PDB file of C-alpha atoms and ligand atoms in Angstrom:
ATOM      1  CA  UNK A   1    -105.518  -2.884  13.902  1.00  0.00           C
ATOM      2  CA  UNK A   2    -102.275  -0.657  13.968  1.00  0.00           C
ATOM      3  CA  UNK A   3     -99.664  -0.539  16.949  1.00  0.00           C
ATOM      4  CA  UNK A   4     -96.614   1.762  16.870  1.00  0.00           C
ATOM      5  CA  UNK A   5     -93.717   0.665  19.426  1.00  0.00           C
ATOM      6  CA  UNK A   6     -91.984   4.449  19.706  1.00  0.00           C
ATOM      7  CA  UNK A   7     -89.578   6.135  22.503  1.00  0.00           C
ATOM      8  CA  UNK A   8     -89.648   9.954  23.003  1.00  0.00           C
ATOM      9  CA  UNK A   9     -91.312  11.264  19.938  1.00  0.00           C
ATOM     10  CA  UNK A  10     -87.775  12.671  18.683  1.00  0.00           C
ATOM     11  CA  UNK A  11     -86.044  10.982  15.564  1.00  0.00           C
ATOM     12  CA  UNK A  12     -86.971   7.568  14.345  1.00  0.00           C
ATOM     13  CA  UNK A  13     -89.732   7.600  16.971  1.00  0.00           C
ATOM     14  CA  UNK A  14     -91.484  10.398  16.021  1.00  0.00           C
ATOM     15  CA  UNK A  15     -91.636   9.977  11.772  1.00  0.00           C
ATOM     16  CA  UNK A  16     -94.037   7.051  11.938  1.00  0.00           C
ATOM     17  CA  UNK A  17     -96.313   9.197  14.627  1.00  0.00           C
ATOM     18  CA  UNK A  18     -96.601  12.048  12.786  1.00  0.00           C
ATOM     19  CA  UNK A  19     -97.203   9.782   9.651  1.00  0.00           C
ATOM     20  CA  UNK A  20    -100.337   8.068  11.893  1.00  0.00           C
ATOM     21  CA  UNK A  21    -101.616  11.445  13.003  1.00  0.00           C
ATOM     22  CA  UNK A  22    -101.465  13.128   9.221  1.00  0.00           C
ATOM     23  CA  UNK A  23    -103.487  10.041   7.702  1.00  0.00           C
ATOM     24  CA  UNK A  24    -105.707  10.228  10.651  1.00  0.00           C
ATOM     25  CA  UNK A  25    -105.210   6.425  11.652  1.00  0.00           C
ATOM     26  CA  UNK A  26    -106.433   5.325  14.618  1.00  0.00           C
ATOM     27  CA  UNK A  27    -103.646   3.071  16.284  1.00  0.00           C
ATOM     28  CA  UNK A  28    -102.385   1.511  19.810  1.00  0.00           C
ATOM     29  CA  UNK A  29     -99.282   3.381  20.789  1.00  0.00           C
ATOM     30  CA  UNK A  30     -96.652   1.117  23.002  1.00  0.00           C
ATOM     31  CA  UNK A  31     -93.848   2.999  24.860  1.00  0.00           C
ATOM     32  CA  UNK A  32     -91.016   1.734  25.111  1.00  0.00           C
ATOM     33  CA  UNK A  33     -88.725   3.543  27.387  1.00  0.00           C
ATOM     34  CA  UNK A  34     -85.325   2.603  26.152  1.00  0.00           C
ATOM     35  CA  UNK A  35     -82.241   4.367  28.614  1.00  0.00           C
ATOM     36  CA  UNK A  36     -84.453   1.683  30.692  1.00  0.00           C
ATOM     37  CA  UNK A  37     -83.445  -1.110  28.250  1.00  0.00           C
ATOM     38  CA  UNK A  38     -87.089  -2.350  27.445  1.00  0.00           C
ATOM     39  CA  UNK A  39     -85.920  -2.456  23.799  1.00  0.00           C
ATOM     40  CA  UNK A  40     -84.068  -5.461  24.816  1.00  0.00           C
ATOM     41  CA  UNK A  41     -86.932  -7.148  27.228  1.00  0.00           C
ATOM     42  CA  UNK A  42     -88.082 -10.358  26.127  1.00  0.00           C
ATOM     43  CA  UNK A  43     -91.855  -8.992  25.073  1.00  0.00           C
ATOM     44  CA  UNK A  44     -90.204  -6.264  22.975  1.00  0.00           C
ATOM     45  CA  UNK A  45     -87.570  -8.758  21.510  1.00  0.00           C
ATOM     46  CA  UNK A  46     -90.524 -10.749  20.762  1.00  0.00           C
ATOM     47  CA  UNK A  47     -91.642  -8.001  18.522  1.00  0.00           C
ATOM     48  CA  UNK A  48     -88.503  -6.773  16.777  1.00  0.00           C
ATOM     49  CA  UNK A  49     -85.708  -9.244  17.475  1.00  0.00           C
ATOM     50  CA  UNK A  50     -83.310  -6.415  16.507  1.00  0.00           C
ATOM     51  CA  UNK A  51     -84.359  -4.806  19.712  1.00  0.00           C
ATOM     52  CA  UNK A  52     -84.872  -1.328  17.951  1.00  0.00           C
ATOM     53  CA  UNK A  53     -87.837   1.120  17.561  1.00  0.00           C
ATOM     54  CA  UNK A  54     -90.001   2.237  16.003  1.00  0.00           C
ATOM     55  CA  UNK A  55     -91.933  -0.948  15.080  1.00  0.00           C
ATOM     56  CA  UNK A  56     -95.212  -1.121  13.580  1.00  0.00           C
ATOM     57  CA  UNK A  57     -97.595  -3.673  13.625  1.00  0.00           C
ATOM     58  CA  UNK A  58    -100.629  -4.379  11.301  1.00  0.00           C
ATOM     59  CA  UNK A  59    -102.321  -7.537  10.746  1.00  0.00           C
ATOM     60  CA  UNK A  60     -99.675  -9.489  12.728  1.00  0.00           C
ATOM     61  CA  UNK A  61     -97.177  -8.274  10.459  1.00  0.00           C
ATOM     62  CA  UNK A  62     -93.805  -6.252  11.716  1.00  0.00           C
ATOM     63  CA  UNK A  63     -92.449  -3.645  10.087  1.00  0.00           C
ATOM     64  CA  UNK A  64     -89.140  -2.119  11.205  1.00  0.00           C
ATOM     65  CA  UNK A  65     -87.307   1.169   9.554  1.00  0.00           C
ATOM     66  CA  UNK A  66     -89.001   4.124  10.288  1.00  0.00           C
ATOM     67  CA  UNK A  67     -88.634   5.621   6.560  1.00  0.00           C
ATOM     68  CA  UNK A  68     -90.054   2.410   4.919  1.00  0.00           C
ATOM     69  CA  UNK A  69     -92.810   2.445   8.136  1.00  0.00           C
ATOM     70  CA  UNK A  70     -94.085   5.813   6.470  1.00  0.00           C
ATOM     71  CA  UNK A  71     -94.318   4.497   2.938  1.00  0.00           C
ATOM     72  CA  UNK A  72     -95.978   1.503   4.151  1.00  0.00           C
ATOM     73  CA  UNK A  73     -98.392   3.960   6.131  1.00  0.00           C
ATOM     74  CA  UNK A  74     -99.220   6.519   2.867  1.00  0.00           C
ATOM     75  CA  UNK A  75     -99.474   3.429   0.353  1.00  0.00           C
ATOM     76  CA  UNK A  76    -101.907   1.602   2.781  1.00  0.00           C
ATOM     77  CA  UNK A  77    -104.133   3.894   3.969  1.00  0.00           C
ATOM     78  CA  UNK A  78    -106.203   6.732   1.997  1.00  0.00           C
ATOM     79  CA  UNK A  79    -106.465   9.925   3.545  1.00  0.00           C
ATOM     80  CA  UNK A  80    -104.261  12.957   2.429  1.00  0.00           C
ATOM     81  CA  UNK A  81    -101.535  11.326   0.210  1.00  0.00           C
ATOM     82  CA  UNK A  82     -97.955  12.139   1.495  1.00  0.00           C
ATOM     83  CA  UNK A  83     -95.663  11.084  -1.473  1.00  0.00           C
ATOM     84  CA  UNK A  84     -95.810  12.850  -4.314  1.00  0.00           C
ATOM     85  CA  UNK A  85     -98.020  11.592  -7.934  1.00  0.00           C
ATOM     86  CA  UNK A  86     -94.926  11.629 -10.398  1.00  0.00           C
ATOM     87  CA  UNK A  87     -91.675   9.797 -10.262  1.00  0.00           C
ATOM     88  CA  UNK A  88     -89.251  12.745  -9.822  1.00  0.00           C
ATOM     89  CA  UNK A  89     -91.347  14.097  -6.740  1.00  0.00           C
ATOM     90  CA  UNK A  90     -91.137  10.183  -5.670  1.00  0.00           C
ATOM     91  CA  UNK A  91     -87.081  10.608  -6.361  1.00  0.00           C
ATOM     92  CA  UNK A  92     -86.978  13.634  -4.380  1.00  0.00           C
ATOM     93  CA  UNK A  93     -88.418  12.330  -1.116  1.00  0.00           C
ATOM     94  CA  UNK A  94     -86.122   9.266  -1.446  1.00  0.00           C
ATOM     95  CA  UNK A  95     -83.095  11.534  -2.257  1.00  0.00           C
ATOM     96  CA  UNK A  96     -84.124  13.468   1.303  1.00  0.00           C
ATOM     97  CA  UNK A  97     -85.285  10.697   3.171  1.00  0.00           C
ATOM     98  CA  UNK A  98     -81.328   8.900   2.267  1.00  0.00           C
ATOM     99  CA  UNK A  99     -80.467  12.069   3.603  1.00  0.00           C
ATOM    100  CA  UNK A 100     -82.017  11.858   7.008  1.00  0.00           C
ATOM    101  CA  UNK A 101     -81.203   8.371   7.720  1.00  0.00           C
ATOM    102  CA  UNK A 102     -77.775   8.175   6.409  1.00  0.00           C
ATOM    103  CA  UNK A 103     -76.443  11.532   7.501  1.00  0.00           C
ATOM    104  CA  UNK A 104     -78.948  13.530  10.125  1.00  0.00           C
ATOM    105  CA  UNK A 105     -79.903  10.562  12.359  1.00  0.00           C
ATOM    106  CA  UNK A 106     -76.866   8.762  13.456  1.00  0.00           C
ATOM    107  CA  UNK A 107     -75.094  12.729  13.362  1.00  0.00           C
ATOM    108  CA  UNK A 108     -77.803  14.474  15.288  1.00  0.00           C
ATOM    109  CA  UNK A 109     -77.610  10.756  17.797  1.00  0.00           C
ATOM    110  CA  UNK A 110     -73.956  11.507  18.579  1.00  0.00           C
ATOM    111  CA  UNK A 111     -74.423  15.145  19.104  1.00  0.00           C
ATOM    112  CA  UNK A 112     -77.290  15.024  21.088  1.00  0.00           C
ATOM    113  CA  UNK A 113     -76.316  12.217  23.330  1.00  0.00           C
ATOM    114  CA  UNK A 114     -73.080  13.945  23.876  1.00  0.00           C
ATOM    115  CA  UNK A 115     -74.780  17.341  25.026  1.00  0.00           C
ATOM    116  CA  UNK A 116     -77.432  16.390  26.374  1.00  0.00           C
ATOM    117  CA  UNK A 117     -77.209  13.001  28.415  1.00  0.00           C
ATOM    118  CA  UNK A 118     -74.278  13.958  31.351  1.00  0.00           C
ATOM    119  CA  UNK A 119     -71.291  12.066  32.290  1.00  0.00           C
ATOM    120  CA  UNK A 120     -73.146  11.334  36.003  1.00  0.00           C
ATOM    121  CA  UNK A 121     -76.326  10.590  33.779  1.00  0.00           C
ATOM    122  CA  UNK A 122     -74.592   7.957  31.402  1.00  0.00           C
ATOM    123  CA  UNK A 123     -73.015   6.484  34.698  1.00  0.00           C
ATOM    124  CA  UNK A 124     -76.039   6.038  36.618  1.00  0.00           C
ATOM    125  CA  UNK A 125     -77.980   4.427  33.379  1.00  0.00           C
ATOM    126  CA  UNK A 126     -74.288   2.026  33.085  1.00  0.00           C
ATOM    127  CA  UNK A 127     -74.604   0.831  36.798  1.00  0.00           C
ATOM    128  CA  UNK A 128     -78.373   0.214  36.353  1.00  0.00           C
ATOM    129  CA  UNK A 129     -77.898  -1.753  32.983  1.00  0.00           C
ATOM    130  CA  UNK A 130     -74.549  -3.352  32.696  1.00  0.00           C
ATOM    131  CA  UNK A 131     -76.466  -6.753  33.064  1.00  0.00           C
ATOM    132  CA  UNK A 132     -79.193  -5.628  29.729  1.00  0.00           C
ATOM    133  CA  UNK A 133     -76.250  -4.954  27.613  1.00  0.00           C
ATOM    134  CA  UNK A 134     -75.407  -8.348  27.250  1.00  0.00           C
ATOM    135  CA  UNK A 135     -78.986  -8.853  26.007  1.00  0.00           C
ATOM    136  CA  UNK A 136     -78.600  -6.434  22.668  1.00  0.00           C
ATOM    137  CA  UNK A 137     -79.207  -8.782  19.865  1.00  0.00           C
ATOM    138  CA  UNK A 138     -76.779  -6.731  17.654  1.00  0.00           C
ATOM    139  CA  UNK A 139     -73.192  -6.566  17.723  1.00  0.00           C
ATOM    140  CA  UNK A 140     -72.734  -3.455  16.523  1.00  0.00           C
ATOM    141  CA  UNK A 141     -74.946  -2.242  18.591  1.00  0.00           C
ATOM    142  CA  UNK A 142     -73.869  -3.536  22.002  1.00  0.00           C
ATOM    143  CA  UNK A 143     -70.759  -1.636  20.579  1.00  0.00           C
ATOM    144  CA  UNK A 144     -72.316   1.820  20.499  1.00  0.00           C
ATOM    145  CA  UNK A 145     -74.003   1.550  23.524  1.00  0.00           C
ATOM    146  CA  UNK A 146     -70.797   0.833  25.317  1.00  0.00           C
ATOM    147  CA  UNK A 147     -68.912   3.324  24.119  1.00  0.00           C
ATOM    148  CA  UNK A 148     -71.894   6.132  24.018  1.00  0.00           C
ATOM    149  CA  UNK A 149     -71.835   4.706  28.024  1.00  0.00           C
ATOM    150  CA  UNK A 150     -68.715   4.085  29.053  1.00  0.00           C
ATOM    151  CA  UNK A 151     -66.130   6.323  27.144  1.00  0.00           C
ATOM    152  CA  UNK A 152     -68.454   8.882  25.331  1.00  0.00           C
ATOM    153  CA  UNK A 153     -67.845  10.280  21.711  1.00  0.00           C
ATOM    154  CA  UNK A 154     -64.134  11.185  21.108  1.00  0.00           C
ATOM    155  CA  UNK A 155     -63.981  14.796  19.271  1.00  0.00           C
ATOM    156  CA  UNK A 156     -62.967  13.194  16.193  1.00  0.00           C
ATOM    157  CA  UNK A 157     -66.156  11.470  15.929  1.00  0.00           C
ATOM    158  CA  UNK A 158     -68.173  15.014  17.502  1.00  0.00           C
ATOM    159  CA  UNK A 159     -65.983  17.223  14.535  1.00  0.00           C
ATOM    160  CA  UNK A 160     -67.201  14.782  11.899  1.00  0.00           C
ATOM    161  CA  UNK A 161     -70.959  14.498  12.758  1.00  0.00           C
ATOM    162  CA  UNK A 162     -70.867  18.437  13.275  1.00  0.00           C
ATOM    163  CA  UNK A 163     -69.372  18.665   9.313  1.00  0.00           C
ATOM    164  CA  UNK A 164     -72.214  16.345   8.121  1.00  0.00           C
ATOM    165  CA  UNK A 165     -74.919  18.313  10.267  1.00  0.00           C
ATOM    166  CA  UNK A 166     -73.895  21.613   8.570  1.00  0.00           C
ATOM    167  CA  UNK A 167     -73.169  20.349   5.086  1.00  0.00           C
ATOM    168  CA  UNK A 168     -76.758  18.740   4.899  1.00  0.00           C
ATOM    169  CA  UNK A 169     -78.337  21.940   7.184  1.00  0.00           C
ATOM    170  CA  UNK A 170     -76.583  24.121   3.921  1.00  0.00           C
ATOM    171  CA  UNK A 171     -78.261  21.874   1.546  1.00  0.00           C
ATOM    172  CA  UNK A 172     -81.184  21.837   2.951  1.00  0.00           C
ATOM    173  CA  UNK A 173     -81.427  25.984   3.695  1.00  0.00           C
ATOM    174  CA  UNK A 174     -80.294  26.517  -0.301  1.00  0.00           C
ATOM    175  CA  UNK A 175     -83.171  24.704  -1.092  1.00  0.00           C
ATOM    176  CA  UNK A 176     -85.722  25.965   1.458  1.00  0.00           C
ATOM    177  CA  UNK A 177     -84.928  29.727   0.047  1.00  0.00           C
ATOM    178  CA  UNK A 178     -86.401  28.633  -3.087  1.00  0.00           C
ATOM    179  CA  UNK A 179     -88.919  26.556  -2.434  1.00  0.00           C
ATOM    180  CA  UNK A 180     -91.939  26.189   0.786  1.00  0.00           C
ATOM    181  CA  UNK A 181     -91.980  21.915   0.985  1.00  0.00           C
ATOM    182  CA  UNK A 182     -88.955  19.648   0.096  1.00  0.00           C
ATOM    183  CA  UNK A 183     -90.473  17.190  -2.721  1.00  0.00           C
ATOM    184  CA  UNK A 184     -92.441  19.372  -5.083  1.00  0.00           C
ATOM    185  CA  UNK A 185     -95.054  22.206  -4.270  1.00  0.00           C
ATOM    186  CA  UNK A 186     -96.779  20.301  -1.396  1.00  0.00           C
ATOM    187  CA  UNK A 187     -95.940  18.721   2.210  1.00  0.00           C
ATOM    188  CA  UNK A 188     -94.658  14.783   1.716  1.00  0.00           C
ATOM    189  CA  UNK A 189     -92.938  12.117   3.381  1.00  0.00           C
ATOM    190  CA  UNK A 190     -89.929  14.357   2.965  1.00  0.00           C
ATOM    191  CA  UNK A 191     -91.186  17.138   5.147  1.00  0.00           C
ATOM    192  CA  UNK A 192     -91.756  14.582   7.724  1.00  0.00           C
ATOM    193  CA  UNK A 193     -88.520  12.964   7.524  1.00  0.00           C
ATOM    194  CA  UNK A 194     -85.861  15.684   7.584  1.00  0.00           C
ATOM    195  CA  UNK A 195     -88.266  17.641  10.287  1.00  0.00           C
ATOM    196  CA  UNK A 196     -88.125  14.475  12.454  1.00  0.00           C
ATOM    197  CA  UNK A 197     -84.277  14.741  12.922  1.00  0.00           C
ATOM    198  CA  UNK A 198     -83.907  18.141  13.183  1.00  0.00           C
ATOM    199  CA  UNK A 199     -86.881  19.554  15.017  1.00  0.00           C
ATOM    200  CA  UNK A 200     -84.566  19.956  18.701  1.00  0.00           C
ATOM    201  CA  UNK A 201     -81.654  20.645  16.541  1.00  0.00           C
ATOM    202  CA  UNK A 202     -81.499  24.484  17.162  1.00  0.00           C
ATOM    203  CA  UNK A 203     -81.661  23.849  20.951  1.00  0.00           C
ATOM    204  CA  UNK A 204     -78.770  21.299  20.741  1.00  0.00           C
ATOM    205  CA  UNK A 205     -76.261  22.896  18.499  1.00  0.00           C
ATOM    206  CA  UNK A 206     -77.343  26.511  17.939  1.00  0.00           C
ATOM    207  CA  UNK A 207     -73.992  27.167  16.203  1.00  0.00           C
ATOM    208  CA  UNK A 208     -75.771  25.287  13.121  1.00  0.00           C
ATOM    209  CA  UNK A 209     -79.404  26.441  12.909  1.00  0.00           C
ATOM    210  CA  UNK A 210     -80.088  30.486  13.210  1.00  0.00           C
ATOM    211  CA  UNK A 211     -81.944  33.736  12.049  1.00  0.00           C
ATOM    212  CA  UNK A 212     -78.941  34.679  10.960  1.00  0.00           C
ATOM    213  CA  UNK A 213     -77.367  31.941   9.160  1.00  0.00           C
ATOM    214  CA  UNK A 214     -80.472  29.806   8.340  1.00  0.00           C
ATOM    215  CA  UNK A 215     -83.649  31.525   8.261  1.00  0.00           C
ATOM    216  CA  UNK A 216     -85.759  29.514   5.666  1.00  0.00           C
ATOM    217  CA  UNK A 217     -84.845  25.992   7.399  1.00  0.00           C
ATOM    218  CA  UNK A 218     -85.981  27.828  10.626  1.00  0.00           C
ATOM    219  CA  UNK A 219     -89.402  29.069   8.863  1.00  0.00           C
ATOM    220  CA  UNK A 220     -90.211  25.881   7.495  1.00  0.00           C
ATOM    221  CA  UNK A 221     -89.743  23.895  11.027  1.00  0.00           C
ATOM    222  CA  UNK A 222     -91.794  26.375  12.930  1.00  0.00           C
ATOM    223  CA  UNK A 223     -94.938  25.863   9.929  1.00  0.00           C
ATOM    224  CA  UNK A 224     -93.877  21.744  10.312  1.00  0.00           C
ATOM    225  CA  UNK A 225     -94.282  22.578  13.892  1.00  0.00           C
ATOM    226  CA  UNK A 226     -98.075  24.442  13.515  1.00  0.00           C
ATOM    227  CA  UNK A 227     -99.300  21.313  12.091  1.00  0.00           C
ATOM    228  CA  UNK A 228    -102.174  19.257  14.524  1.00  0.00           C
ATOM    229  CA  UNK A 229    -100.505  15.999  13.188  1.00  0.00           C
ATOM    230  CA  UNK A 230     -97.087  17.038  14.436  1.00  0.00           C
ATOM    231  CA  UNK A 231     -98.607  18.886  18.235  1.00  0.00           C
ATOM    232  CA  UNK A 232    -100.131  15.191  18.469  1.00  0.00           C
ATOM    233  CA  UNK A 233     -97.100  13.104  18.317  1.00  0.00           C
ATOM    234  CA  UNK A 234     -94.989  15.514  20.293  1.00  0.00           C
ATOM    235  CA  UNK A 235     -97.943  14.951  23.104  1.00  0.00           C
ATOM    236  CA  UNK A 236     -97.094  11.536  23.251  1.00  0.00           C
ATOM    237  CA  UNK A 237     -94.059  12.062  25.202  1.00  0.00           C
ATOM    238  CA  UNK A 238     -93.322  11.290  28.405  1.00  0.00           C
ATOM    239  CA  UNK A 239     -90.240  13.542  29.531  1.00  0.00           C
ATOM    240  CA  UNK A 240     -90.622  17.802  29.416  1.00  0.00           C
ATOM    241  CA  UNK A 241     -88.516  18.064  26.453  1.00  0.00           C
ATOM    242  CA  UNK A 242     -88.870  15.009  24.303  1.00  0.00           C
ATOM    243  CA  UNK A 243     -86.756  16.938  21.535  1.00  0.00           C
ATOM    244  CA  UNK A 244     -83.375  16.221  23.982  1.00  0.00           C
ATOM    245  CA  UNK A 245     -84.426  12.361  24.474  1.00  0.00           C
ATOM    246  CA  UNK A 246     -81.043  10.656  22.698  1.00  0.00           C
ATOM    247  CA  UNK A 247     -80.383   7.149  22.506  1.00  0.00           C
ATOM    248  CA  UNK A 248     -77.259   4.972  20.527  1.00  0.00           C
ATOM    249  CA  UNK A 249     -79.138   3.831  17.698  1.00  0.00           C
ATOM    250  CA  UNK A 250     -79.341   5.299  14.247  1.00  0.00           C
ATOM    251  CA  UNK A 251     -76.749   3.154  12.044  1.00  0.00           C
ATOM    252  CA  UNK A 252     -73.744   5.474  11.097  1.00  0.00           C
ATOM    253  CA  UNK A 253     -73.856   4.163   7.427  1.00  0.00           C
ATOM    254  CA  UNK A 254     -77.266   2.651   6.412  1.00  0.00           C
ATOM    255  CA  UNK A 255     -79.228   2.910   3.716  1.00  0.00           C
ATOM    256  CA  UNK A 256     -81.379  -0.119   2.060  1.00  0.00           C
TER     257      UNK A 256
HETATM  258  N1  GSH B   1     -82.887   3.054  10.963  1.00  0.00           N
HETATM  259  C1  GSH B   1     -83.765   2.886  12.095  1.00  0.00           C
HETATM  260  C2  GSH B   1     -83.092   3.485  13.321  1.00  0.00           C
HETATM  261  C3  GSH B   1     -83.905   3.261  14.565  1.00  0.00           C
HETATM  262  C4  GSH B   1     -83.164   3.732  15.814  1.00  0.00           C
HETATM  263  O1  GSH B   1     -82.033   4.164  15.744  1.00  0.00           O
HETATM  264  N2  GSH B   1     -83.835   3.631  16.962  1.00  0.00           N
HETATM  265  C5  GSH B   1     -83.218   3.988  18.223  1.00  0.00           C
HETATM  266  C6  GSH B   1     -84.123   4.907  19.028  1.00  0.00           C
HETATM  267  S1  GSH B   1     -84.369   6.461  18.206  1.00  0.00           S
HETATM  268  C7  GSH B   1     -83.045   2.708  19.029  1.00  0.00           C
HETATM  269  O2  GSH B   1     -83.887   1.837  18.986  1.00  0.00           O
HETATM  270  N3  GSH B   1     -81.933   2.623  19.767  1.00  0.00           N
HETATM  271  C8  GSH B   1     -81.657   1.510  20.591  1.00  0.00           C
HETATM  272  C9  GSH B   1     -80.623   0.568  20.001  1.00  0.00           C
HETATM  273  O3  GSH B   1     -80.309   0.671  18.805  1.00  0.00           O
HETATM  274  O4  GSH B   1     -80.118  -0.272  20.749  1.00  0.00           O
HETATM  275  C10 GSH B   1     -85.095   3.548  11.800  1.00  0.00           C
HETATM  276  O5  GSH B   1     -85.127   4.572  11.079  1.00  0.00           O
HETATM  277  O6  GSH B   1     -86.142   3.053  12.243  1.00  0.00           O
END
């Protein structure tokens, strides 16, 4: 038996749902609404003592980390295989997969929550939750949460996650001109990875994703976007546009 604790499917959330869907997995999925703190409720904390998502369970055993979730997932399970056969496609999908967690996640976190979640929305979830702070396992990330609600993102800390966004966006379009799937000829863990941090991207900063300036990453989201596995996690949601559903959360250097 498989359950997936998720939020919106944006992000960390969604990568281990689309993984589910693509393997065709049957599984319990467990919402956990978290600008209502139930990350941090004793059940979930039960679960994942971190007091993160996503967290899957099989055979009474946790897994955290949504990257190493999806490897678990592929290496488990038959069904259409979603790393590659040979070691360099294998070093590819690591190689983007380091890029989404160490430079699109916590970058598209800051700039999301900071254009999408209002000053009179980050005060009303403060007043409702100063109490469930105190209950955030992590020190680091009682940190961010207090900041993300109390003071917001200063724009040294906007101009910096902006400069990562477009350096990796430029990275990624050079190599989406060449080339349909990230990791080799066919769609991998790799697809799923980068896709699940930038799918809302374009309607959160449009000055980085564009016809004009970055057509093939634009192509390849919208044929990410036609897949059934992908239209089934992105039903999961809860809220009209789960692709504007930002949380504190993604570590701003992490990897391992
Ligand atoms: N590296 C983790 C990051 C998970 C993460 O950042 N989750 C966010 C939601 S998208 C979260 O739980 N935020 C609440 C918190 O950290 O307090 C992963 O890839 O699974």
């Amino acid at each position: 038996m498989l359950s997936l604790y998720h939020w919106e499917p944006n992000l960390s959330s969604v990568r281990p749902l689309i993984c589910l869907y693509e393997k065709g997995l049957e599984f319990a999925s467990h919402y956990v609404d978290i600008l209502a703190f139930e990350h941090v409720s004793q059940p979930y904390l039960a679960i994942n003592p971190d007091g993160q998502v996503p967290a899957l369970v099989h055979n009474g055993r946790v897994l955290t980390e949504s990257s190493f979730i999806c490897e678990y997932l592929d290496e488990v399970f038959p069904g259409v295989p979603l790393m590659p056969s040979d070691a360099y496609g294998r070093w590819q999908v690591h190689t983007w997969q380091k890029l989404a967690d160490e430079d699109l996640a916590p970058s598209v976190a800051i700039v999301g929550w900071h254009r999408c979640v209002s000053a009179d929305q980050r005060a009303a979830i403060l007043a409702r939750s100063t109490d469930r702070l105190a209950l955030i396992p992590l020190q680091d990330r009682r940190n961010g949460w207090e900041l993300a609600l109390a003071r917001g993102y200063d724009a040294a800390r906007l101009d910096f996650s902006i400069a990562k966004l477009r350096r990796a966006i430029g990275q990624l379009e050079g190599h989406l001109c060449r080339q349909e799937w990230l990791a080799g000829h066919a769609y991998s863990l790799a697809d799923i990875s980068v896709f699940s941090m930038l799918n809302g991207l374009q309607g959160v900063a449009p000055e980085l994703i564009s016809h004009g300036s970055t057509p093939g990453v634009l192509a390849w989201l919208e044929r990410i976007r036609q897949r059934p596995a992908v239209q089934a996690s992105l039903a999961v949601a809860r809220t009209a546009n789960p692709v504007a559903a930002f949380a504190p959360g993604p570590e701003q250097i992490r990897w391992g």
